[in-house]
XYZ file of C-alpha atoms in Angstrom:
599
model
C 50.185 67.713 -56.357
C 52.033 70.461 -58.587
C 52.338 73.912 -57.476
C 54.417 76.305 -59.190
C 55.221 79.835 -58.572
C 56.726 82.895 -59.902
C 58.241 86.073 -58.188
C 60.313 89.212 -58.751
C 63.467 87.872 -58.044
C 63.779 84.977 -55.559
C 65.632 86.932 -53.339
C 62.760 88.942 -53.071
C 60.413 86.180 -52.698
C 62.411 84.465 -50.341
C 63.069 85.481 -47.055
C 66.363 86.496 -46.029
C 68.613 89.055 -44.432
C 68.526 93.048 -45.935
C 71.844 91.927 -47.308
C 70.415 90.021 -49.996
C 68.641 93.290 -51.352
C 72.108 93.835 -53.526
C 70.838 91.470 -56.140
C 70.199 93.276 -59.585
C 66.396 94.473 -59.640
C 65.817 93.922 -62.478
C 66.308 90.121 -61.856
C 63.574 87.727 -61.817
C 63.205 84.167 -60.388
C 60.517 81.527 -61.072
C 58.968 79.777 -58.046
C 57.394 76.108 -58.812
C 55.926 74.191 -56.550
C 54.138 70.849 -57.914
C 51.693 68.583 -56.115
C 52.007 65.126 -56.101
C 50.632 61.868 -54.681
C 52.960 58.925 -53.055
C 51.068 55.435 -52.797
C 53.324 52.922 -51.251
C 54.483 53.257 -47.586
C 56.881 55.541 -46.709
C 59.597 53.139 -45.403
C 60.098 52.188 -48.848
C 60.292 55.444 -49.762
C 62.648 56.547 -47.171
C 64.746 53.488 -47.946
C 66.326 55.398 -51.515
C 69.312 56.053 -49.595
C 69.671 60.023 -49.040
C 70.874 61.154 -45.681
C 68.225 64.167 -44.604
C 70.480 66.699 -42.813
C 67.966 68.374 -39.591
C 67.322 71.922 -39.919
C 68.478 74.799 -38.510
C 65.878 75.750 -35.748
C 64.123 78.774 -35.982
C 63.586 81.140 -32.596
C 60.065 80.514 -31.597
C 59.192 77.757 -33.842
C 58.858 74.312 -31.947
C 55.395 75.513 -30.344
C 53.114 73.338 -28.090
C 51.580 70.649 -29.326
C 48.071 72.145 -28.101
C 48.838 74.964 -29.830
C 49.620 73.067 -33.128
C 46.743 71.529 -33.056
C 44.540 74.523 -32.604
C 45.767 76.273 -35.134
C 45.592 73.120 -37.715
C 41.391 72.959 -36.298
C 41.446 76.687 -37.346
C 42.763 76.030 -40.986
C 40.515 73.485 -41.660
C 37.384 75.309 -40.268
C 38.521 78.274 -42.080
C 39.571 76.957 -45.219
C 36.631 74.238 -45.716
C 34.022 77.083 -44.574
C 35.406 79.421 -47.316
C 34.232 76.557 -50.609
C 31.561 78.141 -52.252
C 29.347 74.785 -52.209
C 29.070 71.595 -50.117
C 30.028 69.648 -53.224
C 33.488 71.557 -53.594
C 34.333 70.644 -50.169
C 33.241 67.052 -50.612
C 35.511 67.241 -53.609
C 38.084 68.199 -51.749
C 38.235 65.530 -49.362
C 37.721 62.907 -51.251
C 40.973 64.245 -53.393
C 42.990 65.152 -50.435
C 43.142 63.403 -47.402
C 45.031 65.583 -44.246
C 46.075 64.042 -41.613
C 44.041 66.018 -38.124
C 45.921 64.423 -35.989
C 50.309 64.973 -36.926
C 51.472 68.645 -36.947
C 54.390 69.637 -38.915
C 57.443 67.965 -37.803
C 59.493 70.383 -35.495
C 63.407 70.276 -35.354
C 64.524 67.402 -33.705
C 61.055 65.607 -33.771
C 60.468 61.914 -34.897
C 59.710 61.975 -38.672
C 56.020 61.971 -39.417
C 54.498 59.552 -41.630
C 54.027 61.368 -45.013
C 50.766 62.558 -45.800
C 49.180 61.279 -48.926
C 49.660 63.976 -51.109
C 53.434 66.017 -51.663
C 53.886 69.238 -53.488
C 56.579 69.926 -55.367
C 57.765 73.719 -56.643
C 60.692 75.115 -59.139
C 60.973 78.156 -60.541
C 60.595 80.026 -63.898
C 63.125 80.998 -66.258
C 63.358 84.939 -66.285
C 62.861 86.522 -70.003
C 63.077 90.114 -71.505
C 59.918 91.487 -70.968
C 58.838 93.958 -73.424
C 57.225 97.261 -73.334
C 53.795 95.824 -73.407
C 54.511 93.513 -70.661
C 56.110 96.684 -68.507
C 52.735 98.649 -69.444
C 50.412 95.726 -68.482
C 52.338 95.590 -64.948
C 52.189 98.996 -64.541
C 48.534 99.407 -65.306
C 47.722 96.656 -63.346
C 48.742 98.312 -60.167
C 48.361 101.403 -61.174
C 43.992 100.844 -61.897
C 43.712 98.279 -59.627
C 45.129 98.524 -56.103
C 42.763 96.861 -54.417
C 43.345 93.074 -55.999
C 42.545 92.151 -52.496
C 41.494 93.622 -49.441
C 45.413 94.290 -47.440
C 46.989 93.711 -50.669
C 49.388 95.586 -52.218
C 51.157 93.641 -55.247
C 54.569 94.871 -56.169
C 55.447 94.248 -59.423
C 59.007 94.702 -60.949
C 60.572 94.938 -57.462
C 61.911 92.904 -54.933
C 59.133 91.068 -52.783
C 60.300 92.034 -49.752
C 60.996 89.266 -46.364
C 57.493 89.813 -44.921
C 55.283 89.323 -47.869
C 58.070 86.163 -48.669
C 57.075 85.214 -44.930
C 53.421 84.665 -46.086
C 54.599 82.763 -48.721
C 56.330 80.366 -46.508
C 53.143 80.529 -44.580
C 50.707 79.924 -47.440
C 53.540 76.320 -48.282
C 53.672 75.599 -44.884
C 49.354 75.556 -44.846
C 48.947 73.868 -48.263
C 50.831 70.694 -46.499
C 48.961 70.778 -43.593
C 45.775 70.298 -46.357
C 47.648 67.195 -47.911
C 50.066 68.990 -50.464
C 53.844 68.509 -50.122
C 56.261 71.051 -51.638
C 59.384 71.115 -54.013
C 60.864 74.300 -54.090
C 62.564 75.641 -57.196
C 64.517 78.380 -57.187
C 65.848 80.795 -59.827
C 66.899 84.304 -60.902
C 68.348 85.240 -64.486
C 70.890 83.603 -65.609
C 74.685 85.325 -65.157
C 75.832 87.634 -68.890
C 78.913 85.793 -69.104
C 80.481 82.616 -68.715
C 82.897 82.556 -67.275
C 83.898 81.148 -63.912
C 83.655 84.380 -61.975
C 80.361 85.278 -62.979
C 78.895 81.944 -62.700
C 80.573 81.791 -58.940
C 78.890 84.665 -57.928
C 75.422 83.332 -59.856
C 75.743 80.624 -57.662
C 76.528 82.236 -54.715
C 73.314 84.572 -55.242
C 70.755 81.486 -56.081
C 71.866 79.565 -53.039
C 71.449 82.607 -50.802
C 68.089 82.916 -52.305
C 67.356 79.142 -51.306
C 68.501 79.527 -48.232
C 65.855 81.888 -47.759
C 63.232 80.089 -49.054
C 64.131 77.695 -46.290
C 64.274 79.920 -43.555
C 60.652 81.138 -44.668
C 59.338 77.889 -44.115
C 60.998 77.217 -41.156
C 59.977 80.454 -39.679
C 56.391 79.487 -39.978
C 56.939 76.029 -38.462
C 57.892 74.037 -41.422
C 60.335 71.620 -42.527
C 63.008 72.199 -45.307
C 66.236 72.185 -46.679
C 68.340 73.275 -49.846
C 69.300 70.286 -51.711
C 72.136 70.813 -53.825
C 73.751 68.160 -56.611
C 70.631 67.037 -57.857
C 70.689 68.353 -61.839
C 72.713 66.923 -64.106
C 74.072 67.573 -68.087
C 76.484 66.543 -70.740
C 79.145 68.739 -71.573
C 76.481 70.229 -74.279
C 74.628 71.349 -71.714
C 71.942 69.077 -72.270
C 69.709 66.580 -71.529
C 69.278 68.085 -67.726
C 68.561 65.206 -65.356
C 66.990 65.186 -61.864
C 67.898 62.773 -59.334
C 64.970 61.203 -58.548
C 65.581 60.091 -54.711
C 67.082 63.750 -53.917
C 63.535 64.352 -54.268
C 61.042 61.567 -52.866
C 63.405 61.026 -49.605
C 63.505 64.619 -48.257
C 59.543 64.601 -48.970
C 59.094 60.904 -47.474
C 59.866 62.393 -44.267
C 58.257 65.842 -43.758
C 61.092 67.574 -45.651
C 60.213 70.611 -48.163
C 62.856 69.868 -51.330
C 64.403 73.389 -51.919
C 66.228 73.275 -55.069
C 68.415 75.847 -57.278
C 68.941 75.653 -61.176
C 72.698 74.429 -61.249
C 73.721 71.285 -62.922
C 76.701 69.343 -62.720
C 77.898 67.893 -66.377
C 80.245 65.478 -67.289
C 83.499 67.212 -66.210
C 81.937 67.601 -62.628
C 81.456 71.218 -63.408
C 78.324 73.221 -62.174
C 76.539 74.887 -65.094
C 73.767 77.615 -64.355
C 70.118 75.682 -66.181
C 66.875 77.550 -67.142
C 64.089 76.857 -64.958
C 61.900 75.729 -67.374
C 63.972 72.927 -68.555
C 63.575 72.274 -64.688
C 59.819 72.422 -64.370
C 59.554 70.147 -67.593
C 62.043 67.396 -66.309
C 60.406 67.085 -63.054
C 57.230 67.132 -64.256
C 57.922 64.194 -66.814
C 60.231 62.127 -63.731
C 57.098 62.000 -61.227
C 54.696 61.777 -64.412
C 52.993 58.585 -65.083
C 52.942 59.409 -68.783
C 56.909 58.362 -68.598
C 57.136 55.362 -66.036
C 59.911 54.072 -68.572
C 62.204 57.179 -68.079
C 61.201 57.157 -64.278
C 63.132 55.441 -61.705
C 60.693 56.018 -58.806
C 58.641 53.220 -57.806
C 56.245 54.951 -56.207
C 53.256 55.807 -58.275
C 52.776 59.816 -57.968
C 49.936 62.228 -58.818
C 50.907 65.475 -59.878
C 47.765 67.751 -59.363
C 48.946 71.812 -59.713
C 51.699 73.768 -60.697
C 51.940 77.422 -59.562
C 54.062 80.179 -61.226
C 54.529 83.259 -58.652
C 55.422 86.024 -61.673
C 56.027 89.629 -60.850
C 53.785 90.284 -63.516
C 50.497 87.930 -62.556
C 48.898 85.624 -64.938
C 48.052 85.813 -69.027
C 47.004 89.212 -69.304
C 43.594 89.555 -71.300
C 42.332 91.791 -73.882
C 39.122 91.875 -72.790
C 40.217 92.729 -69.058
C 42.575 95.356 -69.518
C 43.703 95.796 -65.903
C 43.920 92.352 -65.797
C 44.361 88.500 -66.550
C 42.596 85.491 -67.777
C 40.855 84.414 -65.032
C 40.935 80.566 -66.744
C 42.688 79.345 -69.658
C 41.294 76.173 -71.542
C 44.737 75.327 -73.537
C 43.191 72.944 -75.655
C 41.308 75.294 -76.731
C 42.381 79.160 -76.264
C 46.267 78.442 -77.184
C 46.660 78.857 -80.719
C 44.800 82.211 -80.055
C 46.768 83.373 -77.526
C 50.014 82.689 -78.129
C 49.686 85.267 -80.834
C 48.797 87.644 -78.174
C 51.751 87.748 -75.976
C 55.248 88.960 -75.085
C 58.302 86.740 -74.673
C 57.834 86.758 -70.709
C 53.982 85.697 -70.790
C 54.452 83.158 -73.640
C 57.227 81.504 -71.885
C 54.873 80.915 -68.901
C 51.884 80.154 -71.279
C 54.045 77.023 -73.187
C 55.764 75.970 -70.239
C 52.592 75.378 -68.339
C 51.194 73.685 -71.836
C 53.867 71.232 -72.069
C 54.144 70.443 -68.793
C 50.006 70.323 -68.250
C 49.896 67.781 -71.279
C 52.180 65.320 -69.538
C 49.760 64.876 -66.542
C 45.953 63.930 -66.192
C 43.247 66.299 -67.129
C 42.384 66.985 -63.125
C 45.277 68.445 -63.112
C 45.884 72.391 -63.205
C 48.276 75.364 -63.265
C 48.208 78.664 -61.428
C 50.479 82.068 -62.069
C 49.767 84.281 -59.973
C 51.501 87.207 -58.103
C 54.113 86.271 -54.664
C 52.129 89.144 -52.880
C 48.518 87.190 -53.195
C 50.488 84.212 -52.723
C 51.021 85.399 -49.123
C 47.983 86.467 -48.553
C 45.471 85.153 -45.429
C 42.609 85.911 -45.442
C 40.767 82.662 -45.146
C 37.698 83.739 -43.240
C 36.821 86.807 -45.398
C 33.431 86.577 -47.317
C 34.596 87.506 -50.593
C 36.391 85.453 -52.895
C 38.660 88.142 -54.074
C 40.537 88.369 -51.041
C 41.313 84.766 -50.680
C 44.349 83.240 -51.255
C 44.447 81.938 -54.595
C 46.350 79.120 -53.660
C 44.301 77.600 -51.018
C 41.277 78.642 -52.564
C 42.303 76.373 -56.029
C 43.068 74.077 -54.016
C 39.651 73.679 -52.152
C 37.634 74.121 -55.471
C 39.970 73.514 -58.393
C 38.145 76.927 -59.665
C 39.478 80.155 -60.216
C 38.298 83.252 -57.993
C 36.563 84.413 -60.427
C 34.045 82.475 -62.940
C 35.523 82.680 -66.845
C 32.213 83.010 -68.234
C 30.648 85.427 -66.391
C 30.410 89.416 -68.406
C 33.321 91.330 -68.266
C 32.304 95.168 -67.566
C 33.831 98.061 -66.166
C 32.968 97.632 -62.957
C 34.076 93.563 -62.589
C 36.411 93.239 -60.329
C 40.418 92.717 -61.803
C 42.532 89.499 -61.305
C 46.507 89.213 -61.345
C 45.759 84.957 -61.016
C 45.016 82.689 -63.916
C 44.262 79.229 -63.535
C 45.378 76.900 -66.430
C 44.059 73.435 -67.271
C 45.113 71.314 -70.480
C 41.876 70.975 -70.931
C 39.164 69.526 -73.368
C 38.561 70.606 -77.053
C 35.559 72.373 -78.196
C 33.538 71.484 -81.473
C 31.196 73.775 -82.820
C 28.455 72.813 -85.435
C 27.301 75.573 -87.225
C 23.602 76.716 -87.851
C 21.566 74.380 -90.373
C 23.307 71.230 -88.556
C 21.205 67.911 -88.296
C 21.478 66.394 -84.752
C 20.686 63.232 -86.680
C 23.720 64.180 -89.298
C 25.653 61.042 -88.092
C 28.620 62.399 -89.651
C 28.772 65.182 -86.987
C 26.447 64.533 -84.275
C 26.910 61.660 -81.663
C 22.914 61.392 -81.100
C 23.024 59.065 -78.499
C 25.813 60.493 -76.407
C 24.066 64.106 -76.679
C 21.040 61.814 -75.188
C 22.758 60.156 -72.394
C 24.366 63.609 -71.996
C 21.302 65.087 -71.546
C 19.549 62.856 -69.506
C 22.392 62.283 -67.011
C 22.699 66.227 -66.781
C 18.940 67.122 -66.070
C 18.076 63.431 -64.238
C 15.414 63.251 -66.548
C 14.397 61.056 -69.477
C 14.321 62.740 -72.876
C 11.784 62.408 -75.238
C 13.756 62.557 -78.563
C 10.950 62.132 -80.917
C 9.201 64.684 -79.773
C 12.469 66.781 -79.193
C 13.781 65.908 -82.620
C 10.247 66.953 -84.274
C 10.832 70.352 -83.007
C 14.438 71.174 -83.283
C 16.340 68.952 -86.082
C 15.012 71.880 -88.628
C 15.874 74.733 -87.163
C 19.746 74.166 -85.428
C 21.384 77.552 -84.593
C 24.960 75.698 -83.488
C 25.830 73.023 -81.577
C 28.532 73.407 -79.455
C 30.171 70.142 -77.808
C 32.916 69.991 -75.011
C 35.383 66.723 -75.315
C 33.803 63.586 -75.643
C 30.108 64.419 -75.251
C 31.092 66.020 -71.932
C 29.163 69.387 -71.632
C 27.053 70.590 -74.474
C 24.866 73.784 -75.781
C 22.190 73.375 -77.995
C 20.862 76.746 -79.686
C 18.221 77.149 -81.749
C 16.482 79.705 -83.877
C 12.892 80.838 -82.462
C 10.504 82.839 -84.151
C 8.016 85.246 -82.364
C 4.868 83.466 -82.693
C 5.909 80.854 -85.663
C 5.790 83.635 -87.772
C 9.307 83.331 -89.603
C 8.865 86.504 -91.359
C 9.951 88.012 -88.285
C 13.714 88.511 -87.077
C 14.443 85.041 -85.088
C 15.547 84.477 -81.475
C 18.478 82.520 -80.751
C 17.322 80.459 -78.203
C 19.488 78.468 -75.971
C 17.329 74.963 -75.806
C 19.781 72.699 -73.938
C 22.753 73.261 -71.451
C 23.944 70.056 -70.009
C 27.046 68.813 -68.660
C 27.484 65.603 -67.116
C 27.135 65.277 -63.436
C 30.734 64.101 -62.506
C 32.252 67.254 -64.464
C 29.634 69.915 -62.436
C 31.333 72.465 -60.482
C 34.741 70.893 -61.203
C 36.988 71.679 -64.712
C 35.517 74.238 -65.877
C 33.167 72.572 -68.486
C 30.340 74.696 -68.330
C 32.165 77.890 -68.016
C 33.853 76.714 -71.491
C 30.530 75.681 -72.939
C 28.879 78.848 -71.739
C 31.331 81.356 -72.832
C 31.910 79.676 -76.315
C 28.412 80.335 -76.849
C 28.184 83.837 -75.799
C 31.315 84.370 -77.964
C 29.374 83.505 -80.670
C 27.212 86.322 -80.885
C 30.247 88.690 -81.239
C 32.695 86.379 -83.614
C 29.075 85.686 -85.627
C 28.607 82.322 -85.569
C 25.086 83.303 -84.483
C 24.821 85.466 -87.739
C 22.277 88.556 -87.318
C 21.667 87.878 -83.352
C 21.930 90.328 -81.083
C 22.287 87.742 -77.843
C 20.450 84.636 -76.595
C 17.796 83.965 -74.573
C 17.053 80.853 -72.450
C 14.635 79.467 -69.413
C 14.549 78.106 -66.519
C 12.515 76.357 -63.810
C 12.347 78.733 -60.888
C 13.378 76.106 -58.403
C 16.113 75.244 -60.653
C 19.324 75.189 -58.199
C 21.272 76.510 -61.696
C 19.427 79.993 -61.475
C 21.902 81.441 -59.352
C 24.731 80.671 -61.697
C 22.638 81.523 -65.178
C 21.551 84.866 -63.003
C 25.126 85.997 -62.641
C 25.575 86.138 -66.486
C 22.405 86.828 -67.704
C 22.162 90.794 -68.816
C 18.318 90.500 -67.615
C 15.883 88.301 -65.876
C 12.168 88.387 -65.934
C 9.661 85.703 -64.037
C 6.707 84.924 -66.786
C 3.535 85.419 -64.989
C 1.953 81.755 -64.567
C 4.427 79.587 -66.161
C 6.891 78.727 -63.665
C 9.717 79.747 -65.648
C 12.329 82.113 -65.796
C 13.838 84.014 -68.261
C 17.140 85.156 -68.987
C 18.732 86.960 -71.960
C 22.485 88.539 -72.855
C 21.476 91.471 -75.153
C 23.753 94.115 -74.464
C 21.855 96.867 -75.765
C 19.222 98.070 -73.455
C 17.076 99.654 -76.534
C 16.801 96.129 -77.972
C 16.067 94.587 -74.903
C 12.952 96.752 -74.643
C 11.911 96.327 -78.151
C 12.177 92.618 -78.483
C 11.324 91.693 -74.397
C 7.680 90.624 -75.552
C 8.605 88.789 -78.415
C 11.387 86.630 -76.206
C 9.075 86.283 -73.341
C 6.485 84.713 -75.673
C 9.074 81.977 -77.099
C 9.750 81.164 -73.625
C 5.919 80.501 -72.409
C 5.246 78.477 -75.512
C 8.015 75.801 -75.974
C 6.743 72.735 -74.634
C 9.349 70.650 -72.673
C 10.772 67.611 -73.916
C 12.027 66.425 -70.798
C 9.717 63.716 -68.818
C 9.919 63.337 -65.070
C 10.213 59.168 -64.674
């Protein structure tokens, strides 16, 4: 797995003594941390020939083994109890397999056998961050102080040894769930070049390691700074990693804690950005690149996690906030056009690196302060950790397609997947237009969605003519059908759009995001006009439908139809037209005959 993180400064994300605190302010580090997967035994591993130094030991740390283990039963109970369905935490164990039975390796303790997932971090390049970035951080904590219950982000300041503590915490937790860590650390680089400034550069980045380290260690981990393991030509470029610096510290327990500094030719060590960092590790332990990777092991990288001062991709539409879930495929184009120099930097680092990797896998950015968080047996999902919670669910805290109003709740974490494409067919399209429509994946969609068999004659009969959009995710993996509806036939009236069909196939429910990206393409439609003249859409619903919960929470109203069995649901806005029109949707509803037949 992939986690990477971004913070204030790594100083101030990393633990350490008050000393550190004379680092510039105004200095920012990048935090990465990347999950991945090791397959093949871990003597073979360990064999790559890197000598791991032992730790310091920390006062307090060793523990009992009873205690160990009771506080690895809590996690579980805690962190398994806090999935929002039975299916995201059998998702989560089939993807993730923790070990109940080895606690983290203490100081002086025989090497565990790895676990079968690792986590590696790095971290983000610092960038000028423009007024409107300054504003957005501002305004974030200003209108929204209460991102979490016992949370108190600090943006555009040093995150101070406590709330770097947690952080240590939340790494030292996320590989007792199955995810190693690689730690990368970073701050901006020195204003000059020459070998004074770069000295002291390096003097502050390795401090800020070191207390990376000592976070860990102070909550019972394993890890050390590993230095020597970038490399460059005289040009400066193309940085290298060194592949076993990596896999043999991890192999045995170890958390990889690694600075920005490369050596080049001339044995000289040269300051590197951090995203150049994220990318090459990404494409070493990628399987997109097994001829540029030396590692034998097949590896699985599953999350990367930026920790930025600043949060994740701030949002127009959520002004005291971010995207709650980007679809890159999809929403970059748009948003690139959007951003500052800071926020764009995260946006194509995380698209570059994301398009390397499988489709499961995801990015985070989100804040060092919720980062440290722990609160993994409170009730509401906005005062989880972000981290752990992704990890359980591969969701974000809070649903991408559900209304944005005034009083929904703000969000300094974004979750990021490459994700799938989206193809829209406009109103007037045939579903038996070859040309455009895939009729008998949209069937098998259909049926494997609903468990039911389709009737396409009959289905075809009553839609083919009268196609408001069709809206397709990937391959033929979710999919919207809308039509237009007139009140009693009569097309001399104004028409309903009428959502007819909203399926996604049953290995991509409650995972990836596919019907939050289906659904909210749709209901974007009615304000970019694709549904021309349409003031929101209406749909049904079985009562016993186990959907209704999720179609409640972003439906604007709901209304049982007296001896039909359905349900209603519509998203017009306006509460006038709601009234006016209520009748004429609720008779649509009661007269469509189904075209699904129970087998």
């Amino acid at each position: 797995m992939k986690f990477v993180s971004r913070t204030a400064r790594i100083h101030s994300l990393l633990l350490g003594n008050s000393s550190s605190t004379s680092l510039n302010s105004s200095v920012r580090a990048r935090f990465l941390a990347t999950g991945l997967q090791l397959c093949q035994s871990p003597e073979r591993l360990a064999g790559a020939g890197i000598a791991v130094t032992t730790t310091t030991s920390q006062p307090g740390a060793p523990g009992s083994r009873s205690q160990t283990a009771e506080e690895n039963r809590d996690l579980y109970l805690s962190v398994l109890s806090s999935t929002s369905t039975k299916r995201e935490a059998r998702a989560y164990l089939q993807r993730f397999t923790p070990s109940l039975a080895v606690s983290p390796t203490q100081p002086g303790a025989p090497s565990p056998a790895p676990p079968p997932k690792l986590v590696k971090q790095s971290p983000l390049a610092s960038s000028d961050i423009k007024a409107r970035g300054l504003t957005y951080a501002q305004e974030s904590l200003e209108s929204n102080s209460t991102v979490g219950p016992g949370i108190a982000p600090a943006l555009l300041v040093h995150t101070d040894d406590a709330t770097l503590k947690g952080v240590g915490r939340t790494i030292c937790q996320l590989q007792r769930l199955g995810l190693f860590t690689i730690v990368v650390v970073d701050e901006e680089l020195p204003s000059a070049n020459g070998s004074e400034a770069i000295a002291e550069w390096r003097a502050d980045i390795e401090n800020q390691a070191d207390r990376v380290v000592l976070a860990i260690e102070m909550e019972r981990g394993q890890a050390r700074r590993v230095d020597g393991t970038l490399t460059v030509d005289l040009e400066g470029s193309p940085l290298k990693v060194a592949p076993n610096h990596i896999t043999t510290p991890l192999s045995r327990g170890v958390i990889p804690v690694l600075y920005p500094m490369a050596y080049n030719s001339n044995q000289c060590l040269v300051p590197a950005t951090a995203n150049k960092v994220v990318l090459e590790l990404t494409k070493l332990l990628s399987a997109h690149y097994p001829q540029s990777s030396p590692i034998d092991q097949p590896i699985s990288l599953d999350r990367i996690i930026f920790l930025d001062p600043l949060g994740g991709i701030p949002s127009i539409d959520r002004p005291s906030g971010a995207h709650v879930f980007i679809n890159l495929e999809q929403e970059y184009n748009d948003l690139k056009n959007q951003l500052n120099d800071h926020h764009l930097s995260n946006l194509s680092t995380l698209r570059e690196a994301l398009s390397l990797l499988p489709p499961t896998s995801s990015g985070v950015i989100t804040t060092s302060t919720l980062a440290a968080a722990h609160n993994l047996n409170s009730t509401s999902k906005h005062s989880k950790n972000p981290l752990i919670y992704n990890l359980l669910t591969d969701k974000p805290l809070i649903s991408s397609s559900l209304p944005v109003q005034s009083s929904s709740p703000a969000t300094l974490t974004t979750l990021l997947k490459h994700g799938i494409p989206i193809t829209t067919h406009p109103s007037h399209t045939k579903l038996t237009d070859a040309s455009k429509i895939n009729l008998a994946k949209l069937t098998l969609l259909i049926e494997d969605s609903f468990g039911k068999r389709l009737d396409l004659e009959h289905y075809l009969s009553r839609t083919n003519d009268n196609i408001a959009a069709v809206i397709v995710a990937g391959d033929y993996e979710g999919a919207a059908i809308v039509t237009w509806e007139y009140p009693s036939e009569d097309k001399t009236k104004q028409r309903v759009c009428y959502l007819d069909k909203f399926a996604v196939l049953k290995r991509s429910q409650g995972t990836g995001g596919v019907a939050d990206v289906v659904f909210k393409a749709m209901v974007e439609g009615v304000r970019n006009g694709l549904f021309e003249g349409t003031e929101g859409i209406v749909w049904r619903s079985r009562r016993w439908n186990p959907v209704n919960k999720w179609y409640f929470e972003r439906a604007k109203g709901t209304y049982k139809i007296p001896g039909s069995g359905w349900t209603m649901f519509w998203t017009t806005q306006d509460a006038e037209v709601s009234e006016r029109r209520f009748g004429e949707y609720a008779e649509i509803c009661a007269r469509i005959e189904p075209s699904l037949v129970d087998e």
